[in-house]
PDB file of C-alpha atoms in Angstrom:
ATOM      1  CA  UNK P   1      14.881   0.500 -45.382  1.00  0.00           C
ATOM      2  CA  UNK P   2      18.618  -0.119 -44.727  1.00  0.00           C
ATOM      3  CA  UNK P   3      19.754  -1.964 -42.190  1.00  0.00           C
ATOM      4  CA  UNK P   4      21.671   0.801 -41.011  1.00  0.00           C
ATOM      5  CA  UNK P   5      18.315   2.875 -40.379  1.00  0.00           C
ATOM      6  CA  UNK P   6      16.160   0.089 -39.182  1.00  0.00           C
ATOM      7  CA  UNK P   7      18.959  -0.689 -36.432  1.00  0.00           C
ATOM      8  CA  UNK P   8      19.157   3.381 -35.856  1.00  0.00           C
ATOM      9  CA  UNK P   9      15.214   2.615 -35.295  1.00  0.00           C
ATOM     10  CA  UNK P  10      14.982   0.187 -32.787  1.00  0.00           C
ATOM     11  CA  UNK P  11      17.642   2.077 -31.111  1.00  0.00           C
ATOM     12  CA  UNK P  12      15.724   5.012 -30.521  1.00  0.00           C
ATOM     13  CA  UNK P  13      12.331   2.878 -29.718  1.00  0.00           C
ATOM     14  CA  UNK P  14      14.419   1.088 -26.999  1.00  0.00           C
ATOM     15  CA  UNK P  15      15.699   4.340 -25.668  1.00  0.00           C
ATOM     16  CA  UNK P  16      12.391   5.644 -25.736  1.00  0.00           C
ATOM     17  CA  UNK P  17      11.286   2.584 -23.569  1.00  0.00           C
ATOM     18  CA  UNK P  18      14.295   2.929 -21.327  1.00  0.00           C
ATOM     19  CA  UNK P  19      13.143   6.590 -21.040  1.00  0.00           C
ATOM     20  CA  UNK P  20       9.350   6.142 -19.917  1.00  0.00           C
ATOM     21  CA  UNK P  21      10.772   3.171 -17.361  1.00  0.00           C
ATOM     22  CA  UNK P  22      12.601   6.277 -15.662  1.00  0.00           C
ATOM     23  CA  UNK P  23      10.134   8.656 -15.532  1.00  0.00           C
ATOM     24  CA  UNK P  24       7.546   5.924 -14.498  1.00  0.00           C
ATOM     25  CA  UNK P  25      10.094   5.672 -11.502  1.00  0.00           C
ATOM     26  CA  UNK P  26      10.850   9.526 -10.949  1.00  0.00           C
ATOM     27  CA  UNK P  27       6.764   9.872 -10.497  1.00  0.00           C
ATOM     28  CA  UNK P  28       6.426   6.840  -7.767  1.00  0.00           C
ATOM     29  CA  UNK P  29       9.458   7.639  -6.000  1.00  0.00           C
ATOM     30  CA  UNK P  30       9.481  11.556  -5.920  1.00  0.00           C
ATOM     31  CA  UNK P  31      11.904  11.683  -3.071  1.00  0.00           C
ATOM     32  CA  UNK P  32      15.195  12.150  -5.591  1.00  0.00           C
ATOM     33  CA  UNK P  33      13.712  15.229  -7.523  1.00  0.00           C
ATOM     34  CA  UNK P  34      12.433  16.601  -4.490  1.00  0.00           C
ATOM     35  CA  UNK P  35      15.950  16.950  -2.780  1.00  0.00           C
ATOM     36  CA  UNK P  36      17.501  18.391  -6.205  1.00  0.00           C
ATOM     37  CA  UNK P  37      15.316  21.093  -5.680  1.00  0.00           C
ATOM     38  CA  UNK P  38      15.528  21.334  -1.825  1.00  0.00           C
ATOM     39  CA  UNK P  39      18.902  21.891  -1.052  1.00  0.00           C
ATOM     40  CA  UNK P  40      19.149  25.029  -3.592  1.00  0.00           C
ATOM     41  CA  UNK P  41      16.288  26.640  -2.028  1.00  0.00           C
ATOM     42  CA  UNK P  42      17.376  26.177   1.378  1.00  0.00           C
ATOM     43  CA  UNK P  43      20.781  27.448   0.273  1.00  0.00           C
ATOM     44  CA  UNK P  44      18.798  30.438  -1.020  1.00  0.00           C
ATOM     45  CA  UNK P  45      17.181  31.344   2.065  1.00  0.00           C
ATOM     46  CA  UNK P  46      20.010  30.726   4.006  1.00  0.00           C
ATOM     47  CA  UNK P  47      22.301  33.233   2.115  1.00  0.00           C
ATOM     48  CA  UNK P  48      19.607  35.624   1.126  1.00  0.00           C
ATOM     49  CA  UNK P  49      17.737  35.756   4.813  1.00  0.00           C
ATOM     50  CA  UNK P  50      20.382  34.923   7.456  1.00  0.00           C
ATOM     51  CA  UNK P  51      23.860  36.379   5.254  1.00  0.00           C
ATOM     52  CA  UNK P  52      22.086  38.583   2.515  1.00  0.00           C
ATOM     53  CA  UNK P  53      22.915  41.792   4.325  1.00  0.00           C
ATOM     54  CA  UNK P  54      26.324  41.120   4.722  1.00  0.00           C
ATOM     55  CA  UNK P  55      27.265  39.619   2.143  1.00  0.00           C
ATOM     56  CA  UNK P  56      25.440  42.054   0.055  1.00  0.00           C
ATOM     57  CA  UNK P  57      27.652  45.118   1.564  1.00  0.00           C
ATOM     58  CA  UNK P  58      30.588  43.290   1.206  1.00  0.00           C
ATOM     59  CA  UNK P  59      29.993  43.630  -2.970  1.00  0.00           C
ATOM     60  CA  UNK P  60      28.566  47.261  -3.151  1.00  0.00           C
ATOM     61  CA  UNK P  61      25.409  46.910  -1.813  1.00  0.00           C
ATOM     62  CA  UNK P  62      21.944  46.234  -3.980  1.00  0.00           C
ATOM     63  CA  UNK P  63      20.001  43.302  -3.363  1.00  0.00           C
ATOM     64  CA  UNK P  64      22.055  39.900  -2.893  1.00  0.00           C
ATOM     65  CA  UNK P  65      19.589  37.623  -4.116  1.00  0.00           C
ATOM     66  CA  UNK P  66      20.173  39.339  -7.347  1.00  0.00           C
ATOM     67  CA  UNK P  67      23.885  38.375  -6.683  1.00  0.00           C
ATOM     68  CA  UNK P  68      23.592  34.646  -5.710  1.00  0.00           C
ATOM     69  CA  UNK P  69      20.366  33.322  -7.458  1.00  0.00           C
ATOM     70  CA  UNK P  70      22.676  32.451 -10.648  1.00  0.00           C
ATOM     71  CA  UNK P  71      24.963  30.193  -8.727  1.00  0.00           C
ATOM     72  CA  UNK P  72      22.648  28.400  -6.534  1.00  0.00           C
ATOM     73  CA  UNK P  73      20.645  27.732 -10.134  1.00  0.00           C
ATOM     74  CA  UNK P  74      23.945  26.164 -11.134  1.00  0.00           C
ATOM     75  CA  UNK P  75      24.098  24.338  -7.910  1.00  0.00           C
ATOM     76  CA  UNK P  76      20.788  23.378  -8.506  1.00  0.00           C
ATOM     77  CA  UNK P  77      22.125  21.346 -11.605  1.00  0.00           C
ATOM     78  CA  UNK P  78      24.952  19.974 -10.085  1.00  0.00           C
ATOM     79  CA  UNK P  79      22.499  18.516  -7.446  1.00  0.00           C
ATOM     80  CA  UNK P  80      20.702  17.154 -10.468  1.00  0.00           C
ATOM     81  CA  UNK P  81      23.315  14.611 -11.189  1.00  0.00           C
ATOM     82  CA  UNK P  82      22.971  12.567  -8.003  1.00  0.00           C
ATOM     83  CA  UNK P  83      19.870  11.231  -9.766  1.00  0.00           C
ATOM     84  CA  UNK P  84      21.338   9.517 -12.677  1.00  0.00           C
ATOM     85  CA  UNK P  85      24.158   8.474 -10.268  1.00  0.00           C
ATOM     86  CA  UNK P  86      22.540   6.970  -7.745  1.00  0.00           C
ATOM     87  CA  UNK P  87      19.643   5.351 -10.142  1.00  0.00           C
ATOM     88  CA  UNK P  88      22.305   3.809 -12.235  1.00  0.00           C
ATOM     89  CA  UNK P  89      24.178   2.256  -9.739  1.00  0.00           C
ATOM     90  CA  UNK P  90      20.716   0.992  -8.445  1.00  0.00           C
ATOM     91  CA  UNK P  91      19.814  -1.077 -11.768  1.00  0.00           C
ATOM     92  CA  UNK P  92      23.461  -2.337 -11.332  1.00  0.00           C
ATOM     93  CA  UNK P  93      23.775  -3.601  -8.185  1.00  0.00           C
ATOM     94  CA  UNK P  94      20.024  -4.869  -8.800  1.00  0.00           C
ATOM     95  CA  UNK P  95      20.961  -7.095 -11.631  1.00  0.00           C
ATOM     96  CA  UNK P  96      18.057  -5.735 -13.376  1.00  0.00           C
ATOM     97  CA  UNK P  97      20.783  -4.730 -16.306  1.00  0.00           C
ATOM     98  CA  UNK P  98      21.367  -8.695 -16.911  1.00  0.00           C
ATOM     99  CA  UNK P  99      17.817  -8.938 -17.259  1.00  0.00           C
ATOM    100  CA  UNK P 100      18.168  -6.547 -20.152  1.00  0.00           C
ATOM    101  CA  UNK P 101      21.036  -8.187 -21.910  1.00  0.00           C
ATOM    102  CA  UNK P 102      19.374 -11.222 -22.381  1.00  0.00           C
ATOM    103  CA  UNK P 103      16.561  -9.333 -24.242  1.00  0.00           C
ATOM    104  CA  UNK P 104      16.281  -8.170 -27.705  1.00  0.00           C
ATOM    105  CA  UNK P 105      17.330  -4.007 -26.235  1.00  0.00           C
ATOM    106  CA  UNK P 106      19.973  -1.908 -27.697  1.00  0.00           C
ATOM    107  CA  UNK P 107      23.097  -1.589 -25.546  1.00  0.00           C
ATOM    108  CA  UNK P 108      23.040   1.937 -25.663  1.00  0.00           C
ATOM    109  CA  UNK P 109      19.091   2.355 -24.885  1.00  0.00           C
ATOM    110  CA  UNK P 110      20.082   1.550 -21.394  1.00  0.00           C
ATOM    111  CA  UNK P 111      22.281   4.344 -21.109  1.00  0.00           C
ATOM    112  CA  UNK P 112      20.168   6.910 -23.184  1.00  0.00           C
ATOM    113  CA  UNK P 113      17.526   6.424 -20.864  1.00  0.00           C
ATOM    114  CA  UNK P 114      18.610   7.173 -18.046  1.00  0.00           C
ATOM    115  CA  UNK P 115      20.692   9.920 -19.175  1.00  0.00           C
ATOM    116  CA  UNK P 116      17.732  11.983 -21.262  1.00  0.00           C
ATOM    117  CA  UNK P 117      15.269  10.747 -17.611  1.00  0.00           C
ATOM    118  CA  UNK P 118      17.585  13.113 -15.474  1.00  0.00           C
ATOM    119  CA  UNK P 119      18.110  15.790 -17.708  1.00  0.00           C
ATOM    120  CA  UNK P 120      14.265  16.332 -17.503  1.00  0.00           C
ATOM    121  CA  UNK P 121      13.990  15.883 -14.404  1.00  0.00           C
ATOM    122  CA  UNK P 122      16.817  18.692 -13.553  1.00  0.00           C
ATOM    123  CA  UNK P 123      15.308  21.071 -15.864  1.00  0.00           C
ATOM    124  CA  UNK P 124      11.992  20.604 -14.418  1.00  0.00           C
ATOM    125  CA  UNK P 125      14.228  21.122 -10.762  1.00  0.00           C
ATOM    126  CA  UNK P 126      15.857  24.609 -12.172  1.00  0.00           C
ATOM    127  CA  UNK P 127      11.868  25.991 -13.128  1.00  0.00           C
ATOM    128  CA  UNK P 128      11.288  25.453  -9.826  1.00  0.00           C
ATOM    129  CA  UNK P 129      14.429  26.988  -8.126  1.00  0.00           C
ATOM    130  CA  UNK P 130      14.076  29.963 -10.593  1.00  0.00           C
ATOM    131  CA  UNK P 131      10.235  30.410  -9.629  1.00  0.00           C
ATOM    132  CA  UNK P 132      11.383  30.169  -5.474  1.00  0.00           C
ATOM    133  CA  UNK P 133      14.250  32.984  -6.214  1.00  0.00           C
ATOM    134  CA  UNK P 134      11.694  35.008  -8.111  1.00  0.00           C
ATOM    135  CA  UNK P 135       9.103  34.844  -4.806  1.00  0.00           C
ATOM    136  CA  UNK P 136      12.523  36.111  -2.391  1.00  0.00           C
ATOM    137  CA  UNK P 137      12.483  38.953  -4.619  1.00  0.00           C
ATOM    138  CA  UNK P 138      15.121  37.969  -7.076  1.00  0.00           C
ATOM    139  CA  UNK P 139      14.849  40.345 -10.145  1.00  0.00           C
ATOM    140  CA  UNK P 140      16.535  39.570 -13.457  1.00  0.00           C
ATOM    141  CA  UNK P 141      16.555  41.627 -16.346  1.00  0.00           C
ATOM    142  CA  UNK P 142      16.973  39.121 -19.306  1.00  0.00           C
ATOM    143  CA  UNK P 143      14.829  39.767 -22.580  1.00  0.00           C
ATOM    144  CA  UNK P 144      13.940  36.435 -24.363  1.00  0.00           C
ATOM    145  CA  UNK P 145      17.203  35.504 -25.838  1.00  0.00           C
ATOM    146  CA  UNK P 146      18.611  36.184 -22.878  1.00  0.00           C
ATOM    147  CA  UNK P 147      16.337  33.463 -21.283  1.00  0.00           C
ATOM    148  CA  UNK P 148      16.547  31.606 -24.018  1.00  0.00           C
ATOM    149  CA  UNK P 149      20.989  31.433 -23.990  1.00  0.00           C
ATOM    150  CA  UNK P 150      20.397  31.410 -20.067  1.00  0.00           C
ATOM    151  CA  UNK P 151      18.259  27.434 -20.462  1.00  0.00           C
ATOM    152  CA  UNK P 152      20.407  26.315 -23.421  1.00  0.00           C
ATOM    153  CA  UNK P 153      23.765  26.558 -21.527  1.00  0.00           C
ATOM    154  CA  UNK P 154      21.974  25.141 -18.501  1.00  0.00           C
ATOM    155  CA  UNK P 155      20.522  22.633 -20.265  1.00  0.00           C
ATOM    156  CA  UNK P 156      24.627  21.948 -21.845  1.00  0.00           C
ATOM    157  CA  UNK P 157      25.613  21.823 -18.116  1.00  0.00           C
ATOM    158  CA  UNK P 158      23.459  19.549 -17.657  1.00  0.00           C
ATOM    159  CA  UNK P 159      23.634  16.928 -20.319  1.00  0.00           C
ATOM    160  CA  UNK P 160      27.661  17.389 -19.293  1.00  0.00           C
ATOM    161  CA  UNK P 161      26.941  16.669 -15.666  1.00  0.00           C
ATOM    162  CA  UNK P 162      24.321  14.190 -16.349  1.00  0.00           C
ATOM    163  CA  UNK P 163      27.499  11.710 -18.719  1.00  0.00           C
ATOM    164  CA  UNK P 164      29.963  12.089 -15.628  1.00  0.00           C
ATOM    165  CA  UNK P 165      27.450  10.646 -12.960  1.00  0.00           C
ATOM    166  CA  UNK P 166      26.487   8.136 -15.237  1.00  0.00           C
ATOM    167  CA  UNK P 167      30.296   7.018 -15.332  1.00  0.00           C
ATOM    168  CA  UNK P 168      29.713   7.289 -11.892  1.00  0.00           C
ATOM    169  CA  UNK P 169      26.478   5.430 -10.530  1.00  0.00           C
ATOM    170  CA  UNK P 170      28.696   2.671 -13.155  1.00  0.00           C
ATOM    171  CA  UNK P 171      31.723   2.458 -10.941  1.00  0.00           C
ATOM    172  CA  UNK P 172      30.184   2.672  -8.122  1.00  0.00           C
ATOM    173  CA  UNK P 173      30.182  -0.426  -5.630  1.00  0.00           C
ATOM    174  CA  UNK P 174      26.962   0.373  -4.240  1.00  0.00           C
ATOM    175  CA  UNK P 175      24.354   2.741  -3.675  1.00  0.00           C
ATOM    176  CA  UNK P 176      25.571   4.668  -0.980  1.00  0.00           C
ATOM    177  CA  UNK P 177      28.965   5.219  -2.740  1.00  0.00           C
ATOM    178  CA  UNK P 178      27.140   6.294  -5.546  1.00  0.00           C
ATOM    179  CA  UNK P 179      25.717   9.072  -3.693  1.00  0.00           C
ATOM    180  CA  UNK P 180      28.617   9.929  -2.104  1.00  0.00           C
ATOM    181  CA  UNK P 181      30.770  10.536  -5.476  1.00  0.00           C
ATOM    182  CA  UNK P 182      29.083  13.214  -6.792  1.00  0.00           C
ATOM    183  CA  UNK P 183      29.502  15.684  -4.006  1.00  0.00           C
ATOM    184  CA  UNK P 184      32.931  17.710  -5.422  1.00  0.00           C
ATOM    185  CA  UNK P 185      30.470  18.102  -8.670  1.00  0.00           C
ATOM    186  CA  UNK P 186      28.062  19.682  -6.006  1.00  0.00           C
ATOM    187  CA  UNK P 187      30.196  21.887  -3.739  1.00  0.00           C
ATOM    188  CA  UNK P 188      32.712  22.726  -6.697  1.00  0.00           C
ATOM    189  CA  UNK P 189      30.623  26.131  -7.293  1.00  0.00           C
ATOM    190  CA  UNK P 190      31.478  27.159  -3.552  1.00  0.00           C
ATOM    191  CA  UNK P 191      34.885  27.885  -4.394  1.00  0.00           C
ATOM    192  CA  UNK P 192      34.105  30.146  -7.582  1.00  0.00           C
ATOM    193  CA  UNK P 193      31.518  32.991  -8.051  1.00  0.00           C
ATOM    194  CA  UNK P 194      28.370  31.432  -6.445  1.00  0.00           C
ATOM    195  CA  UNK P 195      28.905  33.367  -3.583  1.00  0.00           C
ATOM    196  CA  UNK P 196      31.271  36.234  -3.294  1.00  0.00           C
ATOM    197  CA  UNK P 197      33.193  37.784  -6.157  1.00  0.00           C
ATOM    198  CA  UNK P 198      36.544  35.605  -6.924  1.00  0.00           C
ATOM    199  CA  UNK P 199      38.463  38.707  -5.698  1.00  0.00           C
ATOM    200  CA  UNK P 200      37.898  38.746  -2.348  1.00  0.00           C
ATOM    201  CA  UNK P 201      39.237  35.566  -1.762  1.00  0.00           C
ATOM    202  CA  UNK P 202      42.758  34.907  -0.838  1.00  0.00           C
ATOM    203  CA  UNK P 203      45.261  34.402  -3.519  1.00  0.00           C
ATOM    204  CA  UNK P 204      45.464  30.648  -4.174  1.00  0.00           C
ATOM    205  CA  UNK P 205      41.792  30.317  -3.306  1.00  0.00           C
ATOM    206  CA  UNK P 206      41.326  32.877  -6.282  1.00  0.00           C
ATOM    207  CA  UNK P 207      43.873  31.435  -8.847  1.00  0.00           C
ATOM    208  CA  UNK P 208      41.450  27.670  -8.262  1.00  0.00           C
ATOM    209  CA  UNK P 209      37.924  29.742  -8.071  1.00  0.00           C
ATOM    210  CA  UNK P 210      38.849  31.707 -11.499  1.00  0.00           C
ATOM    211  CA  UNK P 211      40.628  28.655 -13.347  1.00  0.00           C
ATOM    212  CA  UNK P 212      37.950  26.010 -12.237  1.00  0.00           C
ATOM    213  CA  UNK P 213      35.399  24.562 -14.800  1.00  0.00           C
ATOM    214  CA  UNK P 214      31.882  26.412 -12.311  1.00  0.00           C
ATOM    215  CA  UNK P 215      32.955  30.179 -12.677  1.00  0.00           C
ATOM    216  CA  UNK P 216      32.733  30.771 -16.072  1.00  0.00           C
ATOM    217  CA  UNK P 217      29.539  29.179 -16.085  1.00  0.00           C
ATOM    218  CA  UNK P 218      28.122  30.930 -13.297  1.00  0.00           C
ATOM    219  CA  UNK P 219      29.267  34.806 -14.603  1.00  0.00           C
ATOM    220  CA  UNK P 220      28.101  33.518 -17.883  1.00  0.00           C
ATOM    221  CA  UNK P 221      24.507  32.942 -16.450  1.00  0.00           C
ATOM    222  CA  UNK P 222      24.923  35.860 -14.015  1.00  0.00           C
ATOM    223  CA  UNK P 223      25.371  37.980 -16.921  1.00  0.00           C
ATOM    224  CA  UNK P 224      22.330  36.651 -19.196  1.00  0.00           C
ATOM    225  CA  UNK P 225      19.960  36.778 -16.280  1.00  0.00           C
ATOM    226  CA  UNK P 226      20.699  40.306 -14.884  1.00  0.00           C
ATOM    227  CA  UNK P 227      22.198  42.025 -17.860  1.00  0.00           C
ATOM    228  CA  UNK P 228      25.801  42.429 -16.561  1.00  0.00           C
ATOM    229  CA  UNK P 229      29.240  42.390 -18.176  1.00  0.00           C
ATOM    230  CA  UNK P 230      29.899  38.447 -18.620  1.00  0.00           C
ATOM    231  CA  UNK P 231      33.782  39.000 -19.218  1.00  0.00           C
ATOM    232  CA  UNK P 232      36.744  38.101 -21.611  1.00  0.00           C
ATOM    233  CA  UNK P 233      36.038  34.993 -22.803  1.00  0.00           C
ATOM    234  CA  UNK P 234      33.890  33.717 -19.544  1.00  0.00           C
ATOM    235  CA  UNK P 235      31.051  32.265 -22.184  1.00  0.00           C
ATOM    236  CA  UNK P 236      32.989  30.524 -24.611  1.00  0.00           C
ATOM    237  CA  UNK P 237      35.301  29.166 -21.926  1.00  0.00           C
ATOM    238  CA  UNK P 238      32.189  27.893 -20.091  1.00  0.00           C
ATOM    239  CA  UNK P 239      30.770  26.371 -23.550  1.00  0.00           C
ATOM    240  CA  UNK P 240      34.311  24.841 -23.631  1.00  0.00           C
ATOM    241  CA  UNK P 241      33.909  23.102 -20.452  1.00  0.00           C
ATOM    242  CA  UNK P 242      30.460  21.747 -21.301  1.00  0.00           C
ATOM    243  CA  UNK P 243      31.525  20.458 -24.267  1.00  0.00           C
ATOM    244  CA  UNK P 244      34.789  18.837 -22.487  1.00  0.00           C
ATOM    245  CA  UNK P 245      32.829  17.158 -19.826  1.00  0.00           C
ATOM    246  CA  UNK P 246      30.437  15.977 -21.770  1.00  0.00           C
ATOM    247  CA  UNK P 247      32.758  14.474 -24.394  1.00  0.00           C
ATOM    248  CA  UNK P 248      34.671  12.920 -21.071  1.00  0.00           C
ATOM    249  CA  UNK P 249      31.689  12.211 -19.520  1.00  0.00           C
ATOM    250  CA  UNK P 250      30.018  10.242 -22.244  1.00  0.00           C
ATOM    251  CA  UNK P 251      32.697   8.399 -23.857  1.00  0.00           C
ATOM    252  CA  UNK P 252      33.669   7.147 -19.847  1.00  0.00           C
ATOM    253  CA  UNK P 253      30.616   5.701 -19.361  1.00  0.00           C
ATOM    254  CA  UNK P 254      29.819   3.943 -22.873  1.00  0.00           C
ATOM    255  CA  UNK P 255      33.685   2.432 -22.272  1.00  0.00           C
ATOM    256  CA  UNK P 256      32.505   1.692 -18.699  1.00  0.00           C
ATOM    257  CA  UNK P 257      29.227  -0.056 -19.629  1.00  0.00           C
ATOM    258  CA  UNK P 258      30.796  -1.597 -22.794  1.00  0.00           C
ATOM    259  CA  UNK P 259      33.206  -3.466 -20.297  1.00  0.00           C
ATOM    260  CA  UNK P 260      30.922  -4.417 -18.122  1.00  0.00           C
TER     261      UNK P 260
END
């Protein structure tokens, strides 16, 4: 064996380790998951029950939650990222990460933990959200590929999302800062498609909703999920932006933790 591969080895063991110390966390302190997958539901009773009818008319009618289930799923993993954030910044402040750079660990298992902990833990969030919209009444017509392109650009959301909170929770002075960061990432999708069509929003309100990293995503999805036109472009521009903010995401947090 090369040295080469046997250092690629312990790499991944580490990780590995660094992985199961996350989960092991996520299960005895459920509280995190459980408010990634709160807020979207509560978003989706709020618009479907209280604003559904309205909101509904204002786009031609049929049934809203039809409309809005795609971007409160893509909420759903921007909510997501608060976790790697927030747990991050945790092991930080803790001095816990010292601890581990006095051991015999891989750098980078620190990181890869973490990161590949939340990105289950999101997806696991979005099954849930999806099975909530389905019991409102939420209808898509996607075949299997359809599904199956609908969870693979989630899941490249995610992993993108996931690399710029980890640059986060790593800047981060504390804790409550740390939760506080990610909230643009969170509320971004507001001023895009999530909601209401771009068009019915004033001019420079629609010029930042259609030009904005969320939108292409969300007609992307919308358009997988219920078999609509996704638009000119709209996927490969949102598989541009994943790729972007992962590439950003990732190398600012190895350059972060590197310093460090």
């Amino acid at each position: 064996m090369s040295m080469a591969t046997g250092t690629a080895g312990y790499a991944l063991s580490d990780s590995l380790t660094m992985l199961r110390r996350n989960l092991k966390h996520a299960l005895r302190y459920p509280s995190l998951t459980f408010a990634v997958v709160v807020m979207p539901v509560m978003m989706l009773l709020l618009f479907n029950y209280a604003y559904g009818s309205t909101l509904g008319a204002g786009i031609g009618g049929g049934h809203y939650i039809d409309y809005v289930t795609p971007g409160i799923v893509l909420m759903a993993a921007t909510s997501g990222s608060l976790v790697t954030a927030i747990g991050i910044c945790t092991d930080m402040t803790e001095g816990i990460v010292n601890r581990f750079r006095t051991m015999a660990i891989s750098r980078s298992a620190f990181l890869a933990g973490h990161v590949v902990g939340s990105v289950i833990q999101t997806m696991i969030g979005l099954v849930l959200v999806i099975g909530a919209a389905l019991a409102m009444g939420f209808r898509p017509n996607a075949g299997p590929v359809e599904w199956l392109a609908a969870a693979g650009l989630l899941l490249f959301l995610t992993i993108a999302l996931t690399w710029i909170s980890a640059g986060i929770g790593l800047v981060a002075k504390t804790v409550e800062s740390a939760s506080n960061m990610p909230m643009p990432l969170q509320f971004l999708p507001f001023i895009g498609s999530a909601i209401v069509p771009t068009d019915s929003m004033p001019t420079a309100m629609r010029w930042f909703a259609e030009y904005q990293p969320f939108t292409p995503m969300i007609e992307t999805l919308r358009g997988l999920l219920m078999g609509t036109g996704i638009g000119a472009g709209a996927a490969w521009s949102a598989l541009a932006w994943c790729t972007v903010l992962t590439l950003v995401g990732y190398f600012w947090s190895r350059s972060v933790f590197y310093r460090r």
